[in-house]
Amino acid sequence: MSYKKTLTALLILAFATPSLAEMTWHKKTDVIETKTSSSSLEFGEVKVTMDVTYSTSPLIKPEYILSMFKGDELLAKIPGVGVQVLKGSVDNSVIVGLSNSTVPGTAFVILNNKGELLREVKHISVAMDYCAYNKELKQAIWFNPKAPKIEFEYAADGVRVIDITISDCKGEQVSLPEVVLKAYDNIVKRVEKQKSQ
């Protein structure tokens, strides 16, 4: 076979047959798997559960869902809320949750035993007095993670909650409403400072 014929045959073969790389690429399938971890705490007749669904794909963020049940009855299903610590008042009519994690972003929540979300504050919406902030580790430390000491102050009836205090990251017992007011004030000051620059 002449050189010209051999070259022509090789060129026809090369263009007629898809390469192994092309065949492999088209056959390749990435199966995205998910896994859900669940935890729960009981507050009298009410059970609070937190489900976190993780994906094998780095492009998909974990999904957080906080749910509240009374027996078999679903009282609430709140997406995008995740806490590390939960504590209920003396009659469990008020439940407080705290988080030092910036994922999914909850700083704290206040719930009642009817499944109502009374208050949620996200890290991104306020400027807490953080003792440490690590974007890579997704941590924003504002309360003492080892001993949060969530305490309720009650009215004369010993049941109605009039204040909630926590141990901040400096170890001081502080009023949660005052912490929030200061955090919002910090945001205002930050905006004013940016405007003046």
CSV table of C-alpha atoms in Angstrom, one decimal:
chain,number,residue,atom,x,y,z
A,1,MET,CA,0.0,0.0,0.0
A,2,SER,CA,1.3,3.4,-1.0
A,3,TYR,CA,2.1,6.1,1.5
A,4,LYS,CA,-0.8,8.3,0.2
A,5,LYS,CA,-3.3,5.5,0.5
A,6,THR,CA,-2.2,4.6,4.0
A,7,LEU,CA,-2.5,8.2,5.1
A,8,THR,CA,-5.9,8.5,3.6
A,9,ALA,CA,-7.1,5.3,5.3
A,10,LEU,CA,-5.8,6.5,8.7
A,11,LEU,CA,-7.5,9.9,8.3
A,12,ILE,CA,-10.8,8.2,7.4
A,13,LEU,CA,-10.5,5.9,10.4
A,14,ALA,CA,-9.6,8.8,12.8
A,15,PHE,CA,-12.6,10.9,11.8
A,16,ALA,CA,-15.1,7.9,11.5
A,17,THR,CA,-14.3,6.5,15.0
A,18,PRO,CA,-15.0,8.7,18.0
A,19,SER,CA,-12.1,8.8,20.4
A,20,LEU,CA,-12.0,6.9,23.7
A,21,ALA,CA,-12.0,10.2,25.5
A,22,GLU,CA,-15.1,11.4,23.8
A,23,MET,CA,-16.9,8.1,24.4
A,24,THR,CA,-15.9,8.1,28.1
A,25,TRP,CA,-17.0,11.8,28.5
A,26,HIS,CA,-20.4,11.1,27.1
A,27,LYS,CA,-20.9,8.0,29.1
A,28,LYS,CA,-19.7,9.6,32.4
A,29,THR,CA,-22.6,10.3,34.9
A,30,ASP,CA,-22.2,12.1,38.2
A,31,VAL,CA,-24.7,10.7,40.6
A,32,ILE,CA,-25.5,13.3,43.3
A,33,GLU,CA,-26.3,11.7,46.6
A,34,THR,CA,-27.9,13.2,49.6
A,35,LYS,CA,-27.8,12.3,53.3
A,36,THR,CA,-30.0,13.7,56.1
A,37,SER,CA,-29.0,13.8,59.7
A,38,SER,CA,-31.7,14.4,62.3
A,39,SER,CA,-31.6,15.5,65.9
A,40,SER,CA,-34.5,16.2,68.3
A,41,LEU,CA,-35.2,17.6,71.8
A,42,GLU,CA,-38.4,17.4,73.8
A,43,PHE,CA,-39.9,20.3,75.7
A,44,GLY,CA,-42.9,19.0,77.6
A,45,GLU,CA,-45.4,17.8,75.0
A,46,VAL,CA,-43.5,19.5,72.2
A,47,LYS,CA,-40.7,18.0,70.2
A,48,VAL,CA,-38.3,20.1,68.2
A,49,THR,CA,-36.4,18.4,65.4
A,50,MET,CA,-33.7,19.6,63.2
A,51,ASP,CA,-33.0,17.9,59.9
A,52,VAL,CA,-29.9,18.8,57.8
A,53,THR,CA,-29.6,17.4,54.3
A,54,TYR,CA,-26.1,17.3,52.8
A,55,SER,CA,-25.3,16.7,49.2
A,56,THR,CA,-22.2,15.1,47.6
A,57,SER,CA,-22.1,18.1,45.2
A,58,PRO,CA,-20.1,21.1,46.5
A,59,LEU,CA,-22.4,23.3,44.5
A,60,ILE,CA,-25.5,22.4,46.6
A,61,LYS,CA,-25.7,24.0,50.0
A,62,PRO,CA,-26.9,21.9,53.0
A,63,GLU,CA,-30.6,22.3,53.6
A,64,TYR,CA,-31.8,23.0,57.2
A,65,ILE,CA,-35.3,22.4,58.4
A,66,LEU,CA,-36.5,23.0,62.0
A,67,SER,CA,-39.8,21.3,62.8
A,68,MET,CA,-42.0,21.3,65.8
A,69,PHE,CA,-44.4,18.5,66.7
A,70,LYS,CA,-47.1,17.9,69.4
A,71,GLY,CA,-47.6,14.2,69.4
A,72,ASP,CA,-48.1,13.2,65.8
A,73,GLU,CA,-49.3,16.8,64.9
A,74,LEU,CA,-46.9,18.9,62.9
A,75,LEU,CA,-47.0,22.4,64.4
A,76,ALA,CA,-44.4,24.0,62.3
A,77,LYS,CA,-41.8,23.3,59.5
A,78,ILE,CA,-39.4,26.2,59.2
A,79,PRO,CA,-36.7,26.0,56.4
A,80,GLY,CA,-33.4,27.8,56.7
A,81,VAL,CA,-33.2,27.7,60.5
A,82,GLY,CA,-30.4,25.9,62.3
A,83,VAL,CA,-29.3,26.1,65.9
A,84,GLN,CA,-26.7,24.5,68.1
A,85,VAL,CA,-28.3,25.0,71.5
A,86,LEU,CA,-32.0,24.9,72.5
A,87,LYS,CA,-33.6,25.6,75.9
A,88,GLY,CA,-37.2,26.0,77.1
A,89,SER,CA,-38.7,28.2,79.8
A,90,VAL,CA,-40.1,26.7,83.0
A,91,ASP,CA,-43.4,25.7,81.3
A,92,ASN,CA,-41.8,25.4,77.8
A,93,SER,CA,-44.0,28.1,76.5
A,94,VAL,CA,-40.9,29.9,75.2
A,95,ILE,CA,-38.0,28.0,73.5
A,96,VAL,CA,-34.7,29.8,72.6
A,97,GLY,CA,-32.2,28.5,70.1
A,98,LEU,CA,-28.6,29.9,69.6
A,99,SER,CA,-26.0,29.3,67.0
A,100,ASN,CA,-22.3,30.4,66.5
A,101,SER,CA,-22.4,28.9,63.0
A,102,THR,CA,-22.9,31.1,59.9
A,103,VAL,CA,-24.6,28.2,58.2
A,104,PRO,CA,-27.5,28.4,57.5
A,105,GLY,CA,-27.0,31.8,59.2
A,106,THR,CA,-29.2,31.8,62.2
A,107,ALA,CA,-27.8,33.7,65.2
A,108,PHE,CA,-30.8,32.9,67.4
A,109,VAL,CA,-34.5,32.1,67.3
A,110,ILE,CA,-37.3,32.4,69.8
A,111,LEU,CA,-40.3,30.0,69.4
A,112,ASN,CA,-43.4,29.3,71.4
A,113,ASN,CA,-44.9,25.9,72.1
A,114,LYS,CA,-47.6,26.5,69.5
A,115,GLY,CA,-45.1,26.3,66.7
A,116,GLU,CA,-44.9,30.0,66.1
A,117,LEU,CA,-41.6,31.7,65.2
A,118,LEU,CA,-41.6,34.7,67.4
A,119,ARG,CA,-38.2,36.0,66.4
A,120,GLU,CA,-35.2,35.0,64.2
A,121,VAL,CA,-32.0,37.0,63.8
A,122,LYS,CA,-29.5,36.1,61.1
A,123,HIS,CA,-25.8,36.8,61.4
A,124,ILE,CA,-25.9,38.6,58.1
A,125,SER,CA,-28.6,41.1,59.3
A,126,VAL,CA,-26.8,42.3,62.4
A,127,ALA,CA,-23.3,43.1,63.7
A,128,MET,CA,-22.9,41.2,66.9
A,129,ASP,CA,-19.9,41.7,69.2
A,130,TYR,CA,-18.0,38.7,67.9
A,131,CYS,CA,-15.1,37.3,69.8
A,132,ALA,CA,-14.0,35.4,66.7
A,133,TYR,CA,-15.1,35.3,63.1
A,134,ASN,CA,-13.8,32.7,60.7
A,135,LYS,CA,-15.3,32.7,57.2
A,136,GLU,CA,-13.6,29.5,56.2
A,137,LEU,CA,-14.7,27.6,59.3
A,138,LYS,CA,-18.2,29.3,59.0
A,139,GLN,CA,-18.0,30.4,62.7
A,140,ALA,CA,-19.1,33.7,64.2
A,141,ILE,CA,-18.6,33.3,68.0
A,142,TRP,CA,-20.9,35.6,70.0
A,143,PHE,CA,-22.0,33.4,72.9
A,144,ASN,CA,-20.1,31.0,75.1
A,145,PRO,CA,-20.3,27.6,73.2
A,146,LYS,CA,-19.2,25.5,76.1
A,147,ALA,CA,-21.6,27.1,78.7
A,148,PRO,CA,-24.3,29.3,77.0
A,149,LYS,CA,-26.3,29.6,80.2
A,150,ILE,CA,-29.6,30.5,78.7
A,151,GLU,CA,-31.7,31.8,81.6
A,152,PHE,CA,-35.2,33.1,81.8
A,153,GLU,CA,-36.4,35.9,84.0
A,154,TYR,CA,-40.0,35.6,85.0
A,155,ALA,CA,-42.8,38.0,86.1
A,156,ALA,CA,-44.4,37.7,89.5
A,157,ASP,CA,-46.5,34.7,88.4
A,158,GLY,CA,-43.2,32.7,87.9
A,159,VAL,CA,-44.3,31.7,84.4
A,160,ARG,CA,-44.5,34.7,82.0
A,161,VAL,CA,-41.1,35.4,80.5
A,162,ILE,CA,-39.9,39.1,80.8
A,163,ASP,CA,-36.3,38.7,79.9
A,164,ILE,CA,-33.8,36.1,78.5
A,165,THR,CA,-30.1,36.2,79.3
A,166,ILE,CA,-27.2,34.3,77.9
A,167,SER,CA,-23.5,34.0,78.6
A,168,ASP,CA,-21.7,35.9,75.9
A,169,CYS,CA,-18.4,34.9,74.4
A,170,LYS,CA,-16.6,37.0,77.0
A,171,GLY,CA,-18.3,35.0,79.8
A,172,GLU,CA,-20.6,37.8,80.9
A,173,GLN,CA,-24.3,37.2,81.5
A,174,VAL,CA,-26.2,39.6,79.2
A,175,SER,CA,-29.8,40.3,78.2
A,176,LEU,CA,-30.6,38.9,74.8
A,177,PRO,CA,-32.9,41.8,73.8
A,178,GLU,CA,-30.0,44.2,74.7
A,179,VAL,CA,-27.6,42.2,72.6
A,180,VAL,CA,-29.9,42.5,69.6
A,181,LEU,CA,-30.4,46.2,70.1
A,182,LYS,CA,-26.7,46.8,70.2
A,183,ALA,CA,-26.2,44.6,67.2
A,184,TYR,CA,-28.6,46.6,65.1
A,185,ASP,CA,-27.0,49.8,66.5
A,186,ASN,CA,-23.6,48.5,65.3
A,187,ILE,CA,-25.1,48.1,61.8
A,188,VAL,CA,-26.4,51.7,61.7
A,189,LYS,CA,-23.0,53.0,62.9
A,190,ARG,CA,-21.2,50.9,60.3
A,191,VAL,CA,-23.4,52.3,57.5
A,192,GLU,CA,-23.0,55.9,58.7
A,193,LYS,CA,-19.2,55.4,58.8
A,194,GLN,CA,-19.2,54.1,55.2
A,195,LYS,CA,-21.2,57.0,54.1
A,196,SER,CA,-18.8,59.5,55.6
A,197,GLN,CA,-15.8,58.0,54.0
